[in-house]
CSV table of C-alpha atoms in Angstrom, one decimal:
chain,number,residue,atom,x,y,z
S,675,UNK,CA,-90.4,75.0,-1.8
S,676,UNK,CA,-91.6,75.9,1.9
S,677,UNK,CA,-88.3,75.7,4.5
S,678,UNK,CA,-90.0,73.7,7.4
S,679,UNK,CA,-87.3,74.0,9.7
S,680,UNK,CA,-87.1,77.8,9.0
S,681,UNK,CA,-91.1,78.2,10.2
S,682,UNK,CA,-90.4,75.8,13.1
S,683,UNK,CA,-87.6,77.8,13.8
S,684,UNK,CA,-89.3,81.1,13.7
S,685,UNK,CA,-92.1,79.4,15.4
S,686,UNK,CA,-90.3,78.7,18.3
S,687,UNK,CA,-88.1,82.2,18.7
S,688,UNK,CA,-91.6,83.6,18.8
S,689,UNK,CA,-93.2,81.6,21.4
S,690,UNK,CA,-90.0,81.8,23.3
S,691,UNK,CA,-90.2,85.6,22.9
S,692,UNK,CA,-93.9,85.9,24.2
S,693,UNK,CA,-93.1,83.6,27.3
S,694,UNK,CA,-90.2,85.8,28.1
S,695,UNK,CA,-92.0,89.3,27.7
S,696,UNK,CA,-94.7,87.1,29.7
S,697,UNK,CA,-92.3,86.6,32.8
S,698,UNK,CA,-90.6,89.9,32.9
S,699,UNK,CA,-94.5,91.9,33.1
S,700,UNK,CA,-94.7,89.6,36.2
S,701,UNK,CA,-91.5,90.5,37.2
S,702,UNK,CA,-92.1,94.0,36.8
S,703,UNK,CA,-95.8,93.6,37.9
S,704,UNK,CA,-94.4,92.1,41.6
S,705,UNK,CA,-91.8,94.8,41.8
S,706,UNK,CA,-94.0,97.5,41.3
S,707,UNK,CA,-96.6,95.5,43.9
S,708,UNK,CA,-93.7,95.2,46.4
S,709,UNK,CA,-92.7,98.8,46.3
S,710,UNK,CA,-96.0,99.6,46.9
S,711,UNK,CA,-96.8,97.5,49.4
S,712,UNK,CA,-98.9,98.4,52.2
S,713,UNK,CA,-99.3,97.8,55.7
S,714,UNK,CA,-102.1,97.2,57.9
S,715,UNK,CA,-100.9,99.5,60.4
S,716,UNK,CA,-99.4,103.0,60.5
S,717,UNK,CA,-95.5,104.1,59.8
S,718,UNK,CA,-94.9,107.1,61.0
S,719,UNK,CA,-91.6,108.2,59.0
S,720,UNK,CA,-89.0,110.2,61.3
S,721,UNK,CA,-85.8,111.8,60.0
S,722,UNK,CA,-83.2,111.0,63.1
S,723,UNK,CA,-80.5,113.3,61.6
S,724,UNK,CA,-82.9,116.6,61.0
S,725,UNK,CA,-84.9,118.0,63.8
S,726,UNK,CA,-87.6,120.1,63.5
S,727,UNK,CA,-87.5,123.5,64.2
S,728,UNK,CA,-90.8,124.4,66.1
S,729,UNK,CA,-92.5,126.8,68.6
S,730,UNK,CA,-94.8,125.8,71.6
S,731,UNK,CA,-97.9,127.3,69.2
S,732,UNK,CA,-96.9,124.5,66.7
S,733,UNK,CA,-98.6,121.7,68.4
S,734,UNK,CA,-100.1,123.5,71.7
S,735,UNK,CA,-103.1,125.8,72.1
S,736,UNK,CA,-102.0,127.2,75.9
S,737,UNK,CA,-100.2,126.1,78.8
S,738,UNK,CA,-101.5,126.1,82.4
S,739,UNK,CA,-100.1,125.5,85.6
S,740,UNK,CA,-101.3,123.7,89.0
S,741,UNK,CA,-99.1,124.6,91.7
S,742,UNK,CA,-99.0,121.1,93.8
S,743,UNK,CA,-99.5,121.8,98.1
S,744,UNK,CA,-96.3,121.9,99.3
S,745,UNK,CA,-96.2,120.2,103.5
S,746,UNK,CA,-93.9,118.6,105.1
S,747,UNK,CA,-94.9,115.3,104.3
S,748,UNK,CA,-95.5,116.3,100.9
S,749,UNK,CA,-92.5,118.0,99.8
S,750,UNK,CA,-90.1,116.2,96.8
S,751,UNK,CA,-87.4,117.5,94.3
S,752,UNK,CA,-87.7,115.4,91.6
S,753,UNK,CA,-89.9,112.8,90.4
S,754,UNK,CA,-91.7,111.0,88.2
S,755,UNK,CA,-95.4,111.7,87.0
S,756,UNK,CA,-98.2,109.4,87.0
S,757,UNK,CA,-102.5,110.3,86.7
S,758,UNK,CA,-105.4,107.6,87.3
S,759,UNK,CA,-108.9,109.2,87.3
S,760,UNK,CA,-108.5,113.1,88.5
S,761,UNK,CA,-105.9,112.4,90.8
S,762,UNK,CA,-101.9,112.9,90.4
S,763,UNK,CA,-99.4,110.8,91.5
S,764,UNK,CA,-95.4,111.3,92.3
S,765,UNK,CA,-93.0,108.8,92.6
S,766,UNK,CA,-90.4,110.1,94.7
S,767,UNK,CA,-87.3,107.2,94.2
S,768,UNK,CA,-85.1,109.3,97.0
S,769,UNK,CA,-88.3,109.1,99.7
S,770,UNK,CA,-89.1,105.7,98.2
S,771,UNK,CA,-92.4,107.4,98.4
S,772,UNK,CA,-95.7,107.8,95.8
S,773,UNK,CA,-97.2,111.1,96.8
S,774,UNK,CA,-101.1,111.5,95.8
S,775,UNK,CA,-102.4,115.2,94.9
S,776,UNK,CA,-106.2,116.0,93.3
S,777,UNK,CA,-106.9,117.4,90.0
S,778,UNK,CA,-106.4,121.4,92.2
S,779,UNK,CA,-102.8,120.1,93.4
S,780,UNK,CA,-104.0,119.6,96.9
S,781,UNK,CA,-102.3,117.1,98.5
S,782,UNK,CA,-104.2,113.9,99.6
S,783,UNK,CA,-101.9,111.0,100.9
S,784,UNK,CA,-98.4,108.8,100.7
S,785,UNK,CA,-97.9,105.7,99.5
S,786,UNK,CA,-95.0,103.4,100.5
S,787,UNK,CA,-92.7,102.6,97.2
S,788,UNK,CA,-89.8,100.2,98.8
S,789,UNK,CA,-88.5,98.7,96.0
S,790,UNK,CA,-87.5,94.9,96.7
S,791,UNK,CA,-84.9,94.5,94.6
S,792,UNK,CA,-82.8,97.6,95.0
S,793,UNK,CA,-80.4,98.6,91.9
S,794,UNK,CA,-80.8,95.9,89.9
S,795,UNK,CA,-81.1,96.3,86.5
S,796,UNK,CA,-83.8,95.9,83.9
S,797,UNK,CA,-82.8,93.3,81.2
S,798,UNK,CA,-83.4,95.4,77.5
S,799,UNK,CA,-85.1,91.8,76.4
S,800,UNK,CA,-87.9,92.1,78.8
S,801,UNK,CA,-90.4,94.9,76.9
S,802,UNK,CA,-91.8,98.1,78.1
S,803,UNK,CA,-95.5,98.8,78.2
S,804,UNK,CA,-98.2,101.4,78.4
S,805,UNK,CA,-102.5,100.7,78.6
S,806,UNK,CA,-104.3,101.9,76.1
S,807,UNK,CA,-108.2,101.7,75.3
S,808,UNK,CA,-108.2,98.3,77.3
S,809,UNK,CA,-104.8,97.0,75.9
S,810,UNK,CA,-101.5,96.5,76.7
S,811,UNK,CA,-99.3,98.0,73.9
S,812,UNK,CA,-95.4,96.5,74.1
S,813,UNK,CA,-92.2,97.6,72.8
S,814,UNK,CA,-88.7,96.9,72.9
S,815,UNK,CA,-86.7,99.9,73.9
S,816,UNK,CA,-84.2,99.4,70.8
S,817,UNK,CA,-87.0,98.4,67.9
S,818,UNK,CA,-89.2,100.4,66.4
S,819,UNK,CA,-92.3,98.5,66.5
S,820,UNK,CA,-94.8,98.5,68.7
S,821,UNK,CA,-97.5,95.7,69.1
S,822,UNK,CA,-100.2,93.9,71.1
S,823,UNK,CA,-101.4,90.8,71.4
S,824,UNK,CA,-104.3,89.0,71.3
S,825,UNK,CA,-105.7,86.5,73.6
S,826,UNK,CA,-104.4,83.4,72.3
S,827,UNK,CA,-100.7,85.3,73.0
S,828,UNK,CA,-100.2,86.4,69.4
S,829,UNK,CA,-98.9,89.1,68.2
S,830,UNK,CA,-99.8,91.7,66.4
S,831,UNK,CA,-97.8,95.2,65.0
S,832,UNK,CA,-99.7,98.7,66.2
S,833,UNK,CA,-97.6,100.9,64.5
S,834,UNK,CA,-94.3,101.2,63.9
S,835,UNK,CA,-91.8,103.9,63.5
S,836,UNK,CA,-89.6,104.6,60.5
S,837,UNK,CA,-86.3,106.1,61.2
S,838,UNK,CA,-85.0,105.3,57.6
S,839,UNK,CA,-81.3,103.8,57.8
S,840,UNK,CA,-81.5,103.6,61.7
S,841,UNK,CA,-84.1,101.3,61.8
S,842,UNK,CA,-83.7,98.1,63.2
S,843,UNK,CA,-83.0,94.4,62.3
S,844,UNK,CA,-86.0,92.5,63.3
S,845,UNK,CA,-84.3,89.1,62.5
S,846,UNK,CA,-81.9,89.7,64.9
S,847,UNK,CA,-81.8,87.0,67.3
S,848,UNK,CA,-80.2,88.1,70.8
S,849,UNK,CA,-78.7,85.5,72.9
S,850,UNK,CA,-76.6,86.2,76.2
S,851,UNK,CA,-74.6,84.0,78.7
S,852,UNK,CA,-76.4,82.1,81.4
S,853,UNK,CA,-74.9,84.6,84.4
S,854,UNK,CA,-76.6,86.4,86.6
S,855,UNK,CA,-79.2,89.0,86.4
S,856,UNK,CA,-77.5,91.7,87.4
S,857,UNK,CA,-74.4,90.4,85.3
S,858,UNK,CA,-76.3,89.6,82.1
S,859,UNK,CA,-78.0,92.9,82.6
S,860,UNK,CA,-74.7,95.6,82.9
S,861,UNK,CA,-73.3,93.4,79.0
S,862,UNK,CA,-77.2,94.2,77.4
S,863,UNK,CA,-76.2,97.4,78.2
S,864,UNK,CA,-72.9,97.8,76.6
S,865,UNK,CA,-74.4,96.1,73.7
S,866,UNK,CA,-76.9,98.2,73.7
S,867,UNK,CA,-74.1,101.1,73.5
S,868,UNK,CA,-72.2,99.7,70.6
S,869,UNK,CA,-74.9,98.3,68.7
S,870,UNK,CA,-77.9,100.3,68.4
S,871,UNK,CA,-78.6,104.3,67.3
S,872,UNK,CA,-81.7,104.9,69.9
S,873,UNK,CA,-83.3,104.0,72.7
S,874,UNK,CA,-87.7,104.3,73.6
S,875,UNK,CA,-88.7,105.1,76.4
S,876,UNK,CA,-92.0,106.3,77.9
S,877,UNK,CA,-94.5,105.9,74.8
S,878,UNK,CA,-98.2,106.5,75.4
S,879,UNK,CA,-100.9,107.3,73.2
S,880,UNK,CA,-104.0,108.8,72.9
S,881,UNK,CA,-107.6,109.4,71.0
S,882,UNK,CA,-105.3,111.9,68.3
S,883,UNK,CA,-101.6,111.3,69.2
S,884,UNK,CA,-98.3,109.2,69.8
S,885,UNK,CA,-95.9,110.2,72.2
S,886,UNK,CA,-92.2,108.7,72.8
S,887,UNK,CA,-89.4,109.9,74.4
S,888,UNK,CA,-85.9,109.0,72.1
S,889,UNK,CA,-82.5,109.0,73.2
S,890,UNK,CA,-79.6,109.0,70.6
S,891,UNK,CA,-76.7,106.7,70.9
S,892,UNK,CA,-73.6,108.0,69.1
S,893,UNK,CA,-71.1,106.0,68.1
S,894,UNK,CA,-68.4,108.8,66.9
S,895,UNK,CA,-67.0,111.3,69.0
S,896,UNK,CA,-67.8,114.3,66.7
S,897,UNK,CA,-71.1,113.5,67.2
S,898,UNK,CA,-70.5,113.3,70.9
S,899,UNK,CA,-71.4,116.9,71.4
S,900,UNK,CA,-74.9,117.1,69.9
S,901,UNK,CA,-77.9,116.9,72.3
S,902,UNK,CA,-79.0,113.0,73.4
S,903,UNK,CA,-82.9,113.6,74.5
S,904,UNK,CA,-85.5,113.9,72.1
S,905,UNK,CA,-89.6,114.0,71.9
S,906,UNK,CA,-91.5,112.6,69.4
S,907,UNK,CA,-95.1,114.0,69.1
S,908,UNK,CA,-97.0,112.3,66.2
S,909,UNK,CA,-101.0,113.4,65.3
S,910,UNK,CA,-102.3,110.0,64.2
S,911,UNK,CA,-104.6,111.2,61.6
S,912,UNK,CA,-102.6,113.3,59.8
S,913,UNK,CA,-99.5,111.3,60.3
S,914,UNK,CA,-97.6,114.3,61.2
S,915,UNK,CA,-94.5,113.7,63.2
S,916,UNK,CA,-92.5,116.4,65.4
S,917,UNK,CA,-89.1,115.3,66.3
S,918,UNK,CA,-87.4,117.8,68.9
S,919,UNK,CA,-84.4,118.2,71.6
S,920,UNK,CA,-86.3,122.0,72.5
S,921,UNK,CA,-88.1,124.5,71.1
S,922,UNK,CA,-87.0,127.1,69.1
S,923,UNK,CA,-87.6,130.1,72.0
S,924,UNK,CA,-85.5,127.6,73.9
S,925,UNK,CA,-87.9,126.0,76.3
S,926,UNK,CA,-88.3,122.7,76.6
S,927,UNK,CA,-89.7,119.6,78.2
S,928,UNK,CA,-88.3,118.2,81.4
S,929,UNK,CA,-87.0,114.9,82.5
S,930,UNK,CA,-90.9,113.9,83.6
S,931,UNK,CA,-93.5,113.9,80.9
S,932,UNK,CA,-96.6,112.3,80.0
S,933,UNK,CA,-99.2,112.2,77.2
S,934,UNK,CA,-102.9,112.2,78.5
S,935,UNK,CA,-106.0,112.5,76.2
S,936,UNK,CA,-106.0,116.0,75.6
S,937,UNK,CA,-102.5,117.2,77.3
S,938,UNK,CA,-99.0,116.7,77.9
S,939,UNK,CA,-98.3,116.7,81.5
S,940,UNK,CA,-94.9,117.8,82.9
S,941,UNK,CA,-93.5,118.7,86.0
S,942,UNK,CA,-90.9,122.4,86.5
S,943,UNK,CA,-88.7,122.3,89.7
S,944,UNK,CA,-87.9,125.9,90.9
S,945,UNK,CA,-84.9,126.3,89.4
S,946,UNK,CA,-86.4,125.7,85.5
S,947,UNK,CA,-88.6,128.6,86.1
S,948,UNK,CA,-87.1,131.4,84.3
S,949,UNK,CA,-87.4,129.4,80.9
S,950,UNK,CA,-91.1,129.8,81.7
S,951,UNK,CA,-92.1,132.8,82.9
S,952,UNK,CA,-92.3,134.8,79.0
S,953,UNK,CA,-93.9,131.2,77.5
S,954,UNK,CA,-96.1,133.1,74.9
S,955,UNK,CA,-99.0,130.6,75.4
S,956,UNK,CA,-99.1,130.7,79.6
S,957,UNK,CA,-102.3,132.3,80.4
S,958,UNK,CA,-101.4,134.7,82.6
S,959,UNK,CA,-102.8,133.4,86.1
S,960,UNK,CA,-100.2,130.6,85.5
S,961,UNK,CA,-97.7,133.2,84.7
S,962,UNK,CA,-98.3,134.1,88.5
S,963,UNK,CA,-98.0,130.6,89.8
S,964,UNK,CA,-94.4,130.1,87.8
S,965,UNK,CA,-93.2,133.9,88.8
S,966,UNK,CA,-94.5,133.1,92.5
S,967,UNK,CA,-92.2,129.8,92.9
S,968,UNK,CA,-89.6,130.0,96.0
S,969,UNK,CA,-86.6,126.8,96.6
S,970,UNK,CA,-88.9,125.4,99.2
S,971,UNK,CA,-91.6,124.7,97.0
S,972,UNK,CA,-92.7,121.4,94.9
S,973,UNK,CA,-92.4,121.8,91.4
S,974,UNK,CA,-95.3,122.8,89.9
S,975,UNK,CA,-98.0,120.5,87.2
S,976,UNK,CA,-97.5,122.5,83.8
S,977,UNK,CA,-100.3,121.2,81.7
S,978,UNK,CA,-99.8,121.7,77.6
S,979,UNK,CA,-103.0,121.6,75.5
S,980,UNK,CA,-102.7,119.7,72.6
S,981,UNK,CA,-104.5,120.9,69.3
S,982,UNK,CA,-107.0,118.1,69.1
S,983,UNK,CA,-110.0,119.4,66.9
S,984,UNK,CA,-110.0,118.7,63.1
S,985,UNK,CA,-109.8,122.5,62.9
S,986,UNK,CA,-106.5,123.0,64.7
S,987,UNK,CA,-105.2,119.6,63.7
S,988,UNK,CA,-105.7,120.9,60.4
S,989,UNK,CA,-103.4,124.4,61.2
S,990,UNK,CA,-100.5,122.3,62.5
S,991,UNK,CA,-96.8,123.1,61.1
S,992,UNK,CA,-96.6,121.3,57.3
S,993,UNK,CA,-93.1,119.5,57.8
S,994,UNK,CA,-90.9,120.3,55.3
């Protein structure tokens, strides 16, 4: 005699078996999907704790120098660099000054810089922003995404950097007291100190790279010791990033830098120039502007070439 409730039974384990092996491929299927996820923009993957041990050659073709006119109403120390068409510009903060040189470093005119509010602090909420290709891009200087947005305000992720476990907490929501500016200002900045591992600044890009100057914050003293300024160069095609306090001849970039389509600008007071003078790539009538350099002179425009052809793009350092 035929056991109905034993084929029922049997029945039902098996159906109960299919819909279970049925829900764990979907499980499996949407774990494999989420780990493989992609984005519509580009991560560019940085390791914080490793820097890259490069030479000038690595990511630059030759350097050149343009000695800027040194007068008396042109003369500055320091400052910080700016370019709009084939003209330079210097913004002296101690002269409260923007001094205007041409594309030969011949001096041109002075623009009054009075600042009108004196001191005051920017607040680390409000974001920092470079043009680009008719855009504004936008960052915060302790996230690592940047984005732009569209005309009806919204926004829209660029790129985004990926500094593994020092990335950021996007769903951190930051509130501060209602004091004043100046007040609420000095308190972003000690959060900033106790709560975050770097801080952006200066980002631009262009046709084939990212720049973005990266300072570490340390929270332990052993850690004190190491070097706090860093470059990021990134080639967008290739995604190849270049993370660096100096290079590995022991030059380096200055305080004042700044990506342009084919270059990287940068300014060398007097006193830098002996880092400089035996830079393999310097063509040698630059050598003669950096050797040449007295104390009373402006710093001079030291302009590094960027590999930008598939070719040389193609010979830059593999990372390791």
């Amino acid at each position: 005699m035929i056991n109905i409730y034993k084929i029922e039974q049997s029945d039902f384990k098996s159906k109960m078996m299919k819909i279970f092996l049925i829900l764990l491929s979907v499980v499996v299927f949407s774990s494999c999907k989420e780990g493989t996820k992609k984005t519509s923009y580009p991560v560019y993957k940085v390791n914080l704790d490793q820097p890259d041990q490069i030479v000038p050659s690595d990511l630059f073709t030759r350097v050149s120098a343009i000695p800027l006119e040194t007068t008396a109403k042109s003369h500055f120390i320091l400052g910080e660099l700016g370019v709009k068409g084939e003209r330079y510009y210097i913004l002296d903060r101690n002269q409260q000054l923007f001094l205007c040189f041409d594309q030969n470093g011949k001096f041109k005119y002075t623009l009054n810089n009075k600042p009108k509010n004196k001191g005051q602090l920017k607040s680390i909420l409000n974001p920092e922003a470079y043009y680009y290709q008719k855009k504004w891009f936008y960052y915060l200087m302790f996230r690592n995404e940047v984005y732009t947005r569209d005309k009806e305000g919204k926004k829209h992720t660029a790129y985004q950097w990926d500094f593994g476990p020092y990335n950021d907490d996007k769903e951190t929501i930051l509130r501060f007291p209602p004091l004043s500016p100046q007040i609420v200002a000095q308190i972003q900045q000690s959060w900033l100190k106790a709560n975050c591992d770097f801080k952006l600044s200066d980002a631009r890009q262009s046709q084939n790279y990212i720049y973005t100057r990266l300072e570490r914050i340390f929270h332990d003293s052993l850690q004190a010791t190491q070097p706090t300024l860093y470059h990021l160069v990134c080639h967008k095609s290739t995604g190849k990033c270049y993370y660096f306090n100096q290079f590995s001849d022991g030059t380096s970039f200055t305080q004042s830098v700044r990506l342009e389509e084919d270059c990287i600008l940068m300014l060398l007071p007097w006193w830098e120039k002996e880092k400089f003078e035996n830079l393999t790539i310097l063509d040698d009538e630059s050598r003669q502007v950096i050797q040449k350099m007295k104390d009373t002179d402006n710093p001079v425009l030291l302009k590094w070439h960027l590999k930008i052809t598939n070719k040389q793009a193609g010979n830059l350092k593999d990372k390791k």
